[in-house]
Short mmCIF file of C-alpha atoms in Angstrom, two decimals:
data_model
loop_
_atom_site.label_atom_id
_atom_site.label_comp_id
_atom_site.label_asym_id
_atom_site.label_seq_id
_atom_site.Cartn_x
_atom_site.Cartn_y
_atom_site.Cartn_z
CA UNK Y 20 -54.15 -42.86 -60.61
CA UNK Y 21 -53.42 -46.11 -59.40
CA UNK Y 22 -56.95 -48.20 -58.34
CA UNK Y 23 -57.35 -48.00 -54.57
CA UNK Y 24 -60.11 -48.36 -51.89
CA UNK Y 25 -61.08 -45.43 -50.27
CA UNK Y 26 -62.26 -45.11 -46.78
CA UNK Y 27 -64.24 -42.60 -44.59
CA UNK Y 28 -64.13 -43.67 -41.13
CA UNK Y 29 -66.45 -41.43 -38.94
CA UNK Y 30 -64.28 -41.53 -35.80
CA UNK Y 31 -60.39 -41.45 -34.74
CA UNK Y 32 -60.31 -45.36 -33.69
CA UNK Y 33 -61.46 -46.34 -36.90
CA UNK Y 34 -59.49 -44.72 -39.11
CA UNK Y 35 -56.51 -45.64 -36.69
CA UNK Y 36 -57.63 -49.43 -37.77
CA UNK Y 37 -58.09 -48.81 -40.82
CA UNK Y 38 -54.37 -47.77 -41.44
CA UNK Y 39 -52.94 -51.15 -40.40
CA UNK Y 40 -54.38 -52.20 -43.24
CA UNK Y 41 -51.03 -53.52 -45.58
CA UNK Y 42 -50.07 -50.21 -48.07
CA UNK Y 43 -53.07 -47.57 -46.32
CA UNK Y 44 -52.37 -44.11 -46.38
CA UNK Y 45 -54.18 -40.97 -44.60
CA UNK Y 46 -56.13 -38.37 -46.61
CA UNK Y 47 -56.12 -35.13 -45.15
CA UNK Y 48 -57.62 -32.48 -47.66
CA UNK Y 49 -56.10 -34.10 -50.73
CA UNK Y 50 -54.66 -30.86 -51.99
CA UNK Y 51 -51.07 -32.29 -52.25
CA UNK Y 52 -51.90 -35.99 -52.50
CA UNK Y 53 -54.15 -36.12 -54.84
CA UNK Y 54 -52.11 -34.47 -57.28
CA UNK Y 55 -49.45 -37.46 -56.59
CA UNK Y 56 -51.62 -39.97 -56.61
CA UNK Y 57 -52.20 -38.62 -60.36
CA UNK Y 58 -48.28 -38.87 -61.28
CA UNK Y 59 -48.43 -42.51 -60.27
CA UNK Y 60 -46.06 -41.09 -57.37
CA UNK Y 61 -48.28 -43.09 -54.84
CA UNK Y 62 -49.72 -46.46 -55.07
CA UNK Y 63 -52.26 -46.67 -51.92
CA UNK Y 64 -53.76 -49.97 -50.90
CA UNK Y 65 -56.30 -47.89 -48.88
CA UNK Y 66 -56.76 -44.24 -48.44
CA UNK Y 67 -57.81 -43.25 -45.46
CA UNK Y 68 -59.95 -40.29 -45.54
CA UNK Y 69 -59.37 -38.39 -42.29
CA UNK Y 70 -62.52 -35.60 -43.18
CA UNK Y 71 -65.23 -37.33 -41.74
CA UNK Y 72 -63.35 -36.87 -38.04
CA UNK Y 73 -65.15 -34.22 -36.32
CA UNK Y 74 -63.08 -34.73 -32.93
CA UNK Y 75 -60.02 -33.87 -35.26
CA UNK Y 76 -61.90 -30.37 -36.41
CA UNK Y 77 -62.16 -27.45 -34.58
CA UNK Y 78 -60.50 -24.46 -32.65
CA UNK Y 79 -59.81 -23.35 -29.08
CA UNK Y 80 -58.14 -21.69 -26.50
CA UNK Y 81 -57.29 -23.55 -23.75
CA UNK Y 82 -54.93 -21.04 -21.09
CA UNK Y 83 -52.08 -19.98 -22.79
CA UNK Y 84 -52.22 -21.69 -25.70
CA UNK Y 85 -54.22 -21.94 -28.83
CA UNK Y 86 -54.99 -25.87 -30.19
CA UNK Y 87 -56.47 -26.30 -33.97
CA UNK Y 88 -57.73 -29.71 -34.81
CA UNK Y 89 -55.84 -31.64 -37.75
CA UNK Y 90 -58.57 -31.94 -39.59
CA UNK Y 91 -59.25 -27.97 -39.43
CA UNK Y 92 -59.44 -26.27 -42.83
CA UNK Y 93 -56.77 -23.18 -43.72
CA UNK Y 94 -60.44 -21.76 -44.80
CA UNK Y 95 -61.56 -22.22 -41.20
CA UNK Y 96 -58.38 -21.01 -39.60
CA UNK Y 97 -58.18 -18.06 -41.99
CA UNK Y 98 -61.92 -17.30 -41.05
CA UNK Y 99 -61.68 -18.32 -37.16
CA UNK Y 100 -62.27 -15.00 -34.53
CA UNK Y 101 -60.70 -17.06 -31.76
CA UNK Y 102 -57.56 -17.57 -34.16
CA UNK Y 103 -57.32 -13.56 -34.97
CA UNK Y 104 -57.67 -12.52 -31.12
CA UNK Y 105 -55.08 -15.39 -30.02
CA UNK Y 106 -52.28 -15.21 -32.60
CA UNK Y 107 -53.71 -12.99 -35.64
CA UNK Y 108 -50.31 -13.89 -37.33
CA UNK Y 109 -51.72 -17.36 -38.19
CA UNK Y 110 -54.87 -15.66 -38.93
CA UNK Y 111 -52.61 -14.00 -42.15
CA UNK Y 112 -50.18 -17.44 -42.51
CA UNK Y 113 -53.48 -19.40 -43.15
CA UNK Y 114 -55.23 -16.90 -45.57
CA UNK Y 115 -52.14 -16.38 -47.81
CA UNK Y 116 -52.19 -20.63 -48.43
CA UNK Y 117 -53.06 -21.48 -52.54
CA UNK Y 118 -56.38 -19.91 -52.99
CA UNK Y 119 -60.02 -20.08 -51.72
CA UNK Y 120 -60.24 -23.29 -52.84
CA UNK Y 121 -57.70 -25.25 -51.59
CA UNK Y 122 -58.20 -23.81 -48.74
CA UNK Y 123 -61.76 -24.85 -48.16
CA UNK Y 124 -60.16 -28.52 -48.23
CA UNK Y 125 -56.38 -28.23 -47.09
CA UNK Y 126 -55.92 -29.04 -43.51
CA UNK Y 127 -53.63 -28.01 -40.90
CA UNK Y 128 -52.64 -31.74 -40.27
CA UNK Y 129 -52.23 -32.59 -43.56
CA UNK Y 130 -49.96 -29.51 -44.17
CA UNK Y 131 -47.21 -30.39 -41.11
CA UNK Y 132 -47.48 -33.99 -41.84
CA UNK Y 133 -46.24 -33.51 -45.71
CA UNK Y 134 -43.68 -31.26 -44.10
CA UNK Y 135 -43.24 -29.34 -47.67
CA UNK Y 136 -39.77 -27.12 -47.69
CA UNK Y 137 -42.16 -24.22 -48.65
CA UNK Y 138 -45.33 -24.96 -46.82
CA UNK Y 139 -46.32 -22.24 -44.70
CA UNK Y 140 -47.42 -23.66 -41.38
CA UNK Y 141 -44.42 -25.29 -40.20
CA UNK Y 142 -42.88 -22.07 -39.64
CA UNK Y 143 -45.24 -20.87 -37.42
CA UNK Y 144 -45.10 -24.52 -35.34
CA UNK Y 145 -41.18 -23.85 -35.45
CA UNK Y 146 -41.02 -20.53 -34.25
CA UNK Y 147 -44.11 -20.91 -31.78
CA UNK Y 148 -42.45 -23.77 -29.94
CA UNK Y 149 -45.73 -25.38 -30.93
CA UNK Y 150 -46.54 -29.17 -30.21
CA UNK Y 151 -47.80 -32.11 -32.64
CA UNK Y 152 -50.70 -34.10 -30.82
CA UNK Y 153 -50.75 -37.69 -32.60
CA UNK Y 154 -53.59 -40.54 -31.72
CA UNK Y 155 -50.35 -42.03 -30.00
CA UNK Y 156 -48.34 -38.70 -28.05
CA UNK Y 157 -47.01 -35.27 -27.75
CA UNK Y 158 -44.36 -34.52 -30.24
CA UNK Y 159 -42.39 -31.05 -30.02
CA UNK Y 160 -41.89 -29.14 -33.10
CA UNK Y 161 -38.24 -29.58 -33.50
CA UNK Y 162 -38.18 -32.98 -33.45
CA UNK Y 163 -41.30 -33.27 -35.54
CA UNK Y 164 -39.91 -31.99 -38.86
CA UNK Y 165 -36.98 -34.67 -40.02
CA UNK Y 166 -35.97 -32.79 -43.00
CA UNK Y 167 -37.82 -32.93 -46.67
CA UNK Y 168 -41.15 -33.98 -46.57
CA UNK Y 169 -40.06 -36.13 -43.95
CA UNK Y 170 -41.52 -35.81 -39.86
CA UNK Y 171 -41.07 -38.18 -37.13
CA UNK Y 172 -44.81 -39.61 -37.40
CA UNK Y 173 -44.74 -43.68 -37.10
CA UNK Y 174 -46.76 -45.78 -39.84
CA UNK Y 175 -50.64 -44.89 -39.03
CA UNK Y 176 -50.02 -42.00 -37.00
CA UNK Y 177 -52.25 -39.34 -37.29
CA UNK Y 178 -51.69 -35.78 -36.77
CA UNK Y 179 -54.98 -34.87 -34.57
CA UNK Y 180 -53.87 -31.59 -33.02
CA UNK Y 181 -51.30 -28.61 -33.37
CA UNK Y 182 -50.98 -26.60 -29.89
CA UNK Y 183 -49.47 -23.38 -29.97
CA UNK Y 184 -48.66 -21.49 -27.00
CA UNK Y 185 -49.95 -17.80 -27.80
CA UNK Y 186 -46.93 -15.12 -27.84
CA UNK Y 187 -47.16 -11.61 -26.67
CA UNK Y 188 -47.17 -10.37 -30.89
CA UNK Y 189 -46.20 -12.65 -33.60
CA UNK Y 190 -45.93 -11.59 -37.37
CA UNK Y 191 -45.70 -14.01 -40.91
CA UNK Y 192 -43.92 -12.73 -43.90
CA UNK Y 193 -44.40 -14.42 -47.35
CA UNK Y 194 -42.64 -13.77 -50.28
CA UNK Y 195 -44.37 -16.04 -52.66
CA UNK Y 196 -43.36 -17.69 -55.70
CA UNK Y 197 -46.29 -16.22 -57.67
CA UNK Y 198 -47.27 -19.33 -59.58
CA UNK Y 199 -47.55 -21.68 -57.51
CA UNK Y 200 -48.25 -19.32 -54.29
CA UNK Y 201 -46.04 -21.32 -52.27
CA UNK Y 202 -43.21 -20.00 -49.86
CA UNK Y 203 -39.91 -19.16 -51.92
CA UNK Y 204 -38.53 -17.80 -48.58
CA UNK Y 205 -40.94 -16.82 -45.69
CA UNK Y 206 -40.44 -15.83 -42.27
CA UNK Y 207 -42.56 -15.88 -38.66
CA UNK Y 208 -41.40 -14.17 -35.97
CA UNK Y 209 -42.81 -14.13 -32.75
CA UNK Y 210 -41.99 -12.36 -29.52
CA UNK Y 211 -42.36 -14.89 -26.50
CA UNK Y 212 -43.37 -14.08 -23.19
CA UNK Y 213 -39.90 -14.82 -21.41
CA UNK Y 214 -38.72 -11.93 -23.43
CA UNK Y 215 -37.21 -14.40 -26.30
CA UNK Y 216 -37.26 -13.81 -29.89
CA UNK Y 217 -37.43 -16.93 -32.40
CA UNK Y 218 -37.22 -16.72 -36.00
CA UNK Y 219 -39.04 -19.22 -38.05
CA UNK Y 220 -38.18 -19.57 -41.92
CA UNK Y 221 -39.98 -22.07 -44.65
CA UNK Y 222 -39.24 -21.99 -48.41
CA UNK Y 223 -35.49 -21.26 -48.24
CA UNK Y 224 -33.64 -24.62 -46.19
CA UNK Y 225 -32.04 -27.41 -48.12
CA UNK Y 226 -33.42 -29.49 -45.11
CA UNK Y 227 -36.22 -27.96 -45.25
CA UNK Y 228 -37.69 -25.49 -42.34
CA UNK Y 229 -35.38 -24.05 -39.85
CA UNK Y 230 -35.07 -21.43 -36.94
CA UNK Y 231 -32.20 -19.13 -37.30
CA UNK Y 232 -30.09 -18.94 -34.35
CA UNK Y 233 -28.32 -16.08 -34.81
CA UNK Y 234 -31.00 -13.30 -36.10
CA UNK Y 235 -32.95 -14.89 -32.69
CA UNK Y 236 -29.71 -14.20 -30.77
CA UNK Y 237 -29.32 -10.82 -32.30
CA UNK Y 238 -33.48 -10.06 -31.79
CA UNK Y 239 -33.48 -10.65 -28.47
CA UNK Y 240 -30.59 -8.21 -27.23
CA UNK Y 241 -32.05 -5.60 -29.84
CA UNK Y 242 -35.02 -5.68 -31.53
CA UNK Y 243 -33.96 -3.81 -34.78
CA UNK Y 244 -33.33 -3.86 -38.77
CA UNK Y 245 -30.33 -2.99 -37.49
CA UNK Y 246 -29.58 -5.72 -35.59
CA UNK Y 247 -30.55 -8.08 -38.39
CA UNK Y 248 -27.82 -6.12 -40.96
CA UNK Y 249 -25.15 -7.54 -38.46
CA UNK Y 250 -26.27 -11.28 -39.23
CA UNK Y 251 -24.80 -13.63 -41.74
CA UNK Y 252 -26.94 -16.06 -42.92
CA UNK Y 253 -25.38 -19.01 -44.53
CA UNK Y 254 -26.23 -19.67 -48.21
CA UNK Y 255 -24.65 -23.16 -47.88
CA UNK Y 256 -27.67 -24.14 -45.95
CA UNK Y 257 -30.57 -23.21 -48.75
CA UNK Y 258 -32.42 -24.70 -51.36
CA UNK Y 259 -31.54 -24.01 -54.75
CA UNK Y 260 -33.78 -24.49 -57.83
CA UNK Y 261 -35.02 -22.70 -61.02
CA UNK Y 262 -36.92 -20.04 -58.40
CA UNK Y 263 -33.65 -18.77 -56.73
CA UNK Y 264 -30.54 -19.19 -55.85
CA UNK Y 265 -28.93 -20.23 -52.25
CA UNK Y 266 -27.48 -16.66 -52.43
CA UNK Y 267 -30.94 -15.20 -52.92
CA UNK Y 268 -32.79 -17.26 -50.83
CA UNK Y 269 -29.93 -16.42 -48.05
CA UNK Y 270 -30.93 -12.53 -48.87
CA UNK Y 271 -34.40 -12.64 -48.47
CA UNK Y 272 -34.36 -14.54 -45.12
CA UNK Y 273 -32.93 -11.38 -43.81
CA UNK Y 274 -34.86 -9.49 -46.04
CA UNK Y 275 -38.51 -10.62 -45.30
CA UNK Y 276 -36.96 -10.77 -41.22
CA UNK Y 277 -36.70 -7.27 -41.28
CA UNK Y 278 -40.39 -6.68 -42.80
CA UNK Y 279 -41.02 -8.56 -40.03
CA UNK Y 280 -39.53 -6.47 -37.21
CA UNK Y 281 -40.59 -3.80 -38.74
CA UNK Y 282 -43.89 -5.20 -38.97
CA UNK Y 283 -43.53 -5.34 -35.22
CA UNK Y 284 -42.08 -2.11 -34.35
CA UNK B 542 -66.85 -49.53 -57.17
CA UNK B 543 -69.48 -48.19 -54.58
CA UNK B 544 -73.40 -46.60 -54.99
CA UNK B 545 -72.81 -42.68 -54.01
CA UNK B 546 -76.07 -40.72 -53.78
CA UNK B 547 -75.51 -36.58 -53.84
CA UNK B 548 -78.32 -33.84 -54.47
CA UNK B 549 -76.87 -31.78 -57.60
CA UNK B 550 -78.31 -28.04 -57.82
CA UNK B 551 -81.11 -29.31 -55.52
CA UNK B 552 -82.10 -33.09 -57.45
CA UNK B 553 -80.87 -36.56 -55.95
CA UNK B 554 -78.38 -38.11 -57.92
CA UNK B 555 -76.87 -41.43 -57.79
CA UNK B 556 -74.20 -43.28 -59.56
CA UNK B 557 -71.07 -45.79 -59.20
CA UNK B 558 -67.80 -44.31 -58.54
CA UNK B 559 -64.66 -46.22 -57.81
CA UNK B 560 -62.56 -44.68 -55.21
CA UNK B 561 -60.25 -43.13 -57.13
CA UNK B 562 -62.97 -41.38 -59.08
CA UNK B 563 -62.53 -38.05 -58.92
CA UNK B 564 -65.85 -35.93 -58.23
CA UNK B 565 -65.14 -33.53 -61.60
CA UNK B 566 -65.48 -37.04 -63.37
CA UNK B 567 -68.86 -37.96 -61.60
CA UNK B 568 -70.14 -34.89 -62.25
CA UNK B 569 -69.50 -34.70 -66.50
CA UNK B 570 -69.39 -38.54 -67.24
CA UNK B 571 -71.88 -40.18 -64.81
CA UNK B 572 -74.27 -37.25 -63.95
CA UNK B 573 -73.54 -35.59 -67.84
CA UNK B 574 -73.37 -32.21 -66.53
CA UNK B 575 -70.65 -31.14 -68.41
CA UNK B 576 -70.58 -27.41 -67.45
CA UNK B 577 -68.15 -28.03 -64.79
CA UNK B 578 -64.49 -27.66 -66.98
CA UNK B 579 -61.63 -29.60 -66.41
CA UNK B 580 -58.89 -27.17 -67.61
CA UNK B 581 -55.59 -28.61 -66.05
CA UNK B 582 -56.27 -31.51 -64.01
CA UNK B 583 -53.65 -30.33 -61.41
CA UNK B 584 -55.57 -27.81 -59.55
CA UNK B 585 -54.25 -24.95 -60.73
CA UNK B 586 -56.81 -23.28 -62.99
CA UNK B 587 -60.29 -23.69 -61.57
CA UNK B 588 -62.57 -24.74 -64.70
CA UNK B 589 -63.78 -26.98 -62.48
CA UNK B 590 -65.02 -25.41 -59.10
CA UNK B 591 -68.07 -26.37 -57.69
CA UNK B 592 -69.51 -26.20 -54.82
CA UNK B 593 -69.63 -28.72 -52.14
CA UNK B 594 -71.80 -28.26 -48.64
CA UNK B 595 -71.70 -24.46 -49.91
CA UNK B 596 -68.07 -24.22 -50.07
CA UNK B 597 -66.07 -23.74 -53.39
CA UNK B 598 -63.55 -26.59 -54.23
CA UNK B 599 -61.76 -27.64 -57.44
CA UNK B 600 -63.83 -30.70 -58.53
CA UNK B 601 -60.43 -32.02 -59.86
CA UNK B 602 -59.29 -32.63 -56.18
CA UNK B 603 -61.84 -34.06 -54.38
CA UNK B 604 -63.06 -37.66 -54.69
CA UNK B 605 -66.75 -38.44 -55.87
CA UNK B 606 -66.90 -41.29 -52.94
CA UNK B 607 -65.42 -38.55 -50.52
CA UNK B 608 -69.29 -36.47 -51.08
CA UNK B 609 -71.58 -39.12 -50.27
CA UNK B 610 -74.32 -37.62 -49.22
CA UNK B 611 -73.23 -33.81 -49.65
CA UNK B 612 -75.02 -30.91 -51.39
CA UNK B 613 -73.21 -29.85 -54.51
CA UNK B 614 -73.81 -27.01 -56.81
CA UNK B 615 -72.57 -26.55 -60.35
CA UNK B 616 -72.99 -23.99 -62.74
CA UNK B 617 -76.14 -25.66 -64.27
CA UNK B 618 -77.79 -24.82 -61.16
CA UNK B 619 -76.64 -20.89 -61.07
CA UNK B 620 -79.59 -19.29 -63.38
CA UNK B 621 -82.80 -18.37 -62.46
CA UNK B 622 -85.86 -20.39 -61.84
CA UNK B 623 -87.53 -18.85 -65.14
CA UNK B 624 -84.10 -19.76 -67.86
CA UNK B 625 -82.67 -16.32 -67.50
CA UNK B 626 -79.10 -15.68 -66.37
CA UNK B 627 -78.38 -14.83 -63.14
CA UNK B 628 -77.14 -11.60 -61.73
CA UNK B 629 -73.29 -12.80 -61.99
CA UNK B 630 -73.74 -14.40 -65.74
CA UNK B 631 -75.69 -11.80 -66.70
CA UNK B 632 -73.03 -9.72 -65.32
CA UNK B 633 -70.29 -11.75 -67.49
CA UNK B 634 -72.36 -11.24 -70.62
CA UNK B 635 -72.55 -7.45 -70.02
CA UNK B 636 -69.35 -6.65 -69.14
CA UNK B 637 -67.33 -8.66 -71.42
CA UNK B 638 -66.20 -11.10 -68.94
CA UNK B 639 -65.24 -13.81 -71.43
CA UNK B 640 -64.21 -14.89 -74.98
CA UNK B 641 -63.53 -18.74 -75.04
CA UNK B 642 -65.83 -19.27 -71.74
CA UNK B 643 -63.86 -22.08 -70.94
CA UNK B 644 -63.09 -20.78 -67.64
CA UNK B 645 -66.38 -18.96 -67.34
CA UNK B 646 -67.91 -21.50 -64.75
CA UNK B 647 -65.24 -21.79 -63.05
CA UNK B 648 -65.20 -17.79 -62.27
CA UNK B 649 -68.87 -17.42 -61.92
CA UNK B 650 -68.79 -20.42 -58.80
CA UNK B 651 -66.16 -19.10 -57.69
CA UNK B 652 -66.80 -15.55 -57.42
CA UNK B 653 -70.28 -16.51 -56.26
CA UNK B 654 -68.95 -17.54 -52.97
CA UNK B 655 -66.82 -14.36 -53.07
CA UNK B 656 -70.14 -12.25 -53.49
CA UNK B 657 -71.86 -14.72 -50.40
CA UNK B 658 -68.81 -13.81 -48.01
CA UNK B 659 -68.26 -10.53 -48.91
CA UNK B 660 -71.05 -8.34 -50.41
CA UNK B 661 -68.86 -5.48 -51.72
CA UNK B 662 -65.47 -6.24 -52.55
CA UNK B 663 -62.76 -4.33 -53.70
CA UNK B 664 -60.67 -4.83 -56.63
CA UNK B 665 -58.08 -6.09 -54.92
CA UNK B 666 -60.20 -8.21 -52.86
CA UNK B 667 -61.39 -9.29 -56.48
CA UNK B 668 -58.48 -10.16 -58.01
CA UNK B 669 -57.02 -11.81 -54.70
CA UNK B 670 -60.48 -14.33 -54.29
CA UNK B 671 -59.75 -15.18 -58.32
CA UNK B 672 -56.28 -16.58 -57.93
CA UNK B 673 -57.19 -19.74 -57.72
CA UNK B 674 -59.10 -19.16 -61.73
CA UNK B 675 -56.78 -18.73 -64.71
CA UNK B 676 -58.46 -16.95 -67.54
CA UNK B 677 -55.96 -16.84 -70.70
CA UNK B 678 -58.15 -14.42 -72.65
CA UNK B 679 -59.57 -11.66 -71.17
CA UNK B 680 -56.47 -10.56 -68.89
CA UNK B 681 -59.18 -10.44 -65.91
CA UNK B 682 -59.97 -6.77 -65.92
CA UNK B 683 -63.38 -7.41 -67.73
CA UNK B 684 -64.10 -10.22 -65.39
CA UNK B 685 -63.38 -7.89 -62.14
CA UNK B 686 -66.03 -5.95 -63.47
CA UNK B 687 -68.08 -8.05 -64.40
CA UNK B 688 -68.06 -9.44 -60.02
CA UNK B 689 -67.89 -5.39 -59.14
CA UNK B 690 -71.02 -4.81 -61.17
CA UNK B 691 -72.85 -8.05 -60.27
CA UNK B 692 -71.81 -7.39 -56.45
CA UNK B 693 -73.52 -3.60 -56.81
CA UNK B 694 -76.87 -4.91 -58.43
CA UNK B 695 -76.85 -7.32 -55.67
CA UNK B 696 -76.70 -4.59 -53.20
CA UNK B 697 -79.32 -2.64 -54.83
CA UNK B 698 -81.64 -5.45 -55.41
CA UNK B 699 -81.81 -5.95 -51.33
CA UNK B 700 -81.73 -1.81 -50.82
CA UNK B 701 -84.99 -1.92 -52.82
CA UNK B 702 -85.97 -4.78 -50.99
CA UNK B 703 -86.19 -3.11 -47.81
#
């Protein structure tokens, strides 16, 4: 690693002020960046380390919707009784993320604002219509994610809260690339109170995450495997590496959809 | 370069880290407790969990500065007051749950907070707490016993307790 200062502001405002500092970057739990910052991939003036926030940590239900602070652990999430009464689907998301470990340090906030193709939460804020709370405004989930590892937070914004409003049953489906425990294609579906279905998938798009418009188009009139079969789901779209092919990839979105219908049925 | 102060297995200790230093790198080179394993540096193997504020974490990703002030447990601080091994090491030793023992402290801190959340876990629930531990000896099944049997003296230890 490159030498850098590190930080540990005890409140939002000063870690806000802290990142104008020329070349600062946030620290969420580390569990990506660190890892960079040892491939000389990252040369921080100043990190900011966002852990010592504990108005960015925490979980609640507020009406119809469910926030988590940014600075909430997948540990926390995965353990939370308000999360598995509200929307037990991100009760399973967060416990299938890495292992015990990095989960008793990666954070909610830190996972949307990387905005990894095969990160798991953002396709639970995609297909929750969830919103982004920054120190600075609201930001909805389709226009937060810009593509790979790229989301529409300014220089020294801070992702403080993720608000998602609860659906009437919601399911995640991981198929994991076992070594690094990532998504290689995952899906969550949720069933929304106005009777819409919206399909969520991470680990497959070349842009990164995505909803599908046609398997939510096809869910909605009839919620069936069935329904799914009569789908085509572009392969020109995904991701191709040494895991899988866009062909692949293309067959397991419909795939790990209908383990999740069925998941539902 | 700052002054961090952190209690290790229950002492004070204080030393200078810069803020890049990671906490796996305190712990061996400034506080010489070289129990805690650093295996692959990436996070992927878990030689080097430890505990901080009671919570497992890889020691490799975590920075020293970043625990100023927290409560940190390593495997020095696992055995019993008297020398002895502890029910989990002991555990280890019996069942064959190593051959190098590189990754040995590693499993026993983790699996320690396995055996704190849940007191009786099933193999699966075993083998899905360890993924985060890479063992390239034993193929794990020794070490599953090894938690299994350490998790059942545990729970007769506190039935013969009551």
């Amino acid at each position: 690693m490159y030498a850098f200062d590190l930080a540990r502001p005890a409140d939002l405002a000063g870690a806000v002020a802290t990142l104008q500092t020329e070349g600062a970057q946030a620290l969420g739990g580390g569990q990506t960046l660190i890892p960079v910052l040892k491939q000389r991939l990252s040369q921080p003036s100043v990190l900011v380390d966002l852990s010592g926030i504990d108005s960015m940590k925490g979980i609640r239900r507020a009406g119809e919707f469910l926030i988590i602070g940014g600075g909430t652990t997948h540990g926390t999430v995965a353990g939370s009784a308000e999360v598995a009464s509200s929307i037990p689907a991100i009760t399973a998301l967060a416990s299938k993320i890495g292992d015990p470990q990095v989960r008793n340090r990666g954070t909610i906030g830190g996972s949307v604002a990387n905005n990894d193709p095969a990160a798991c939460y953002p396709s639970a804020v995609m297909a929750l219509g969830a919103t982004v709370e920054t120190n600075k405004r609201e930001i909805a989930a389709e226009e937060f994610f810009q593509g790979l590892y790229t989301t529409s937070l300014e220089e020294g914004e801070i992702v403080t809260a993720v608000k998602f409003p609860i659906p009437v049953a919601a399911t995640y489906q991981k198929f994991e690339q076992p070594a690094s425990r990532f998504s290689l294609t995952s899906v969550f579906l949720a069933k929304m109170g106005d009777g819409s279905v919206r399909v969520g998938v991470t680990g497959a798009g070349a842009d990164g995450v995505f909803r599908h418009a046609g398997l939510e188009a096809a869910l909605s009139s009839d919620f069936s495997a069935a329904a799914v079969d009569g789908v085509s789901v572009d392969a020109a779209m995904m991701s191709n590496d040494l895991h899988a092919t866009p062909e692949y990839r293309a067959h397991l979105v419909k795939v790990m959809t209908k383990r999740a219908v069925a998941a539902l049925s | 370069m700052a002054k961090i102060t952190m209690t290790v297995n229950g002492k004070e200790h204080s030393g200078e880290a810069e803020g890049r230093t990671l906490l796996v790198d305190f712990i061996r080179g400034e506080l010489g407790l070289t129990g805690t394993h650093v295996g692959c540096d990436t996070s992927q193997c878990g030689a080097c969990v430890v505990h901080v504020n009671g919570e497992s974490v890889k020691s490799c990703s975590v920075f020293a500065q970043a625990c100023d002030g927290a409560q940190i447990a390593t495997i020095e601080g696992v055995q019993n007051n008297d020398g002895t091994l502890n029910v989990l090491q002991a555990a280890f030793q019996e069942h064959h749950g190593l051959q190098c023992g590189f990754c040995t402290p590693g499993m026993v801190m983790s699996a320690s907070e396995l055996l704190k959340v849940n007191a009786a876990p099933s193999e699966a629930e075993i083998r899905e707490w360890l993924k985060g531990n890479i063992c390239r000896c034993t193929g794990y099944h020794n070490i599953v016993k090894a938690v299994q049997s350490a998790a059942a003296t545990m729970a007769g230890a506190a039935q013969a307790a009551e």
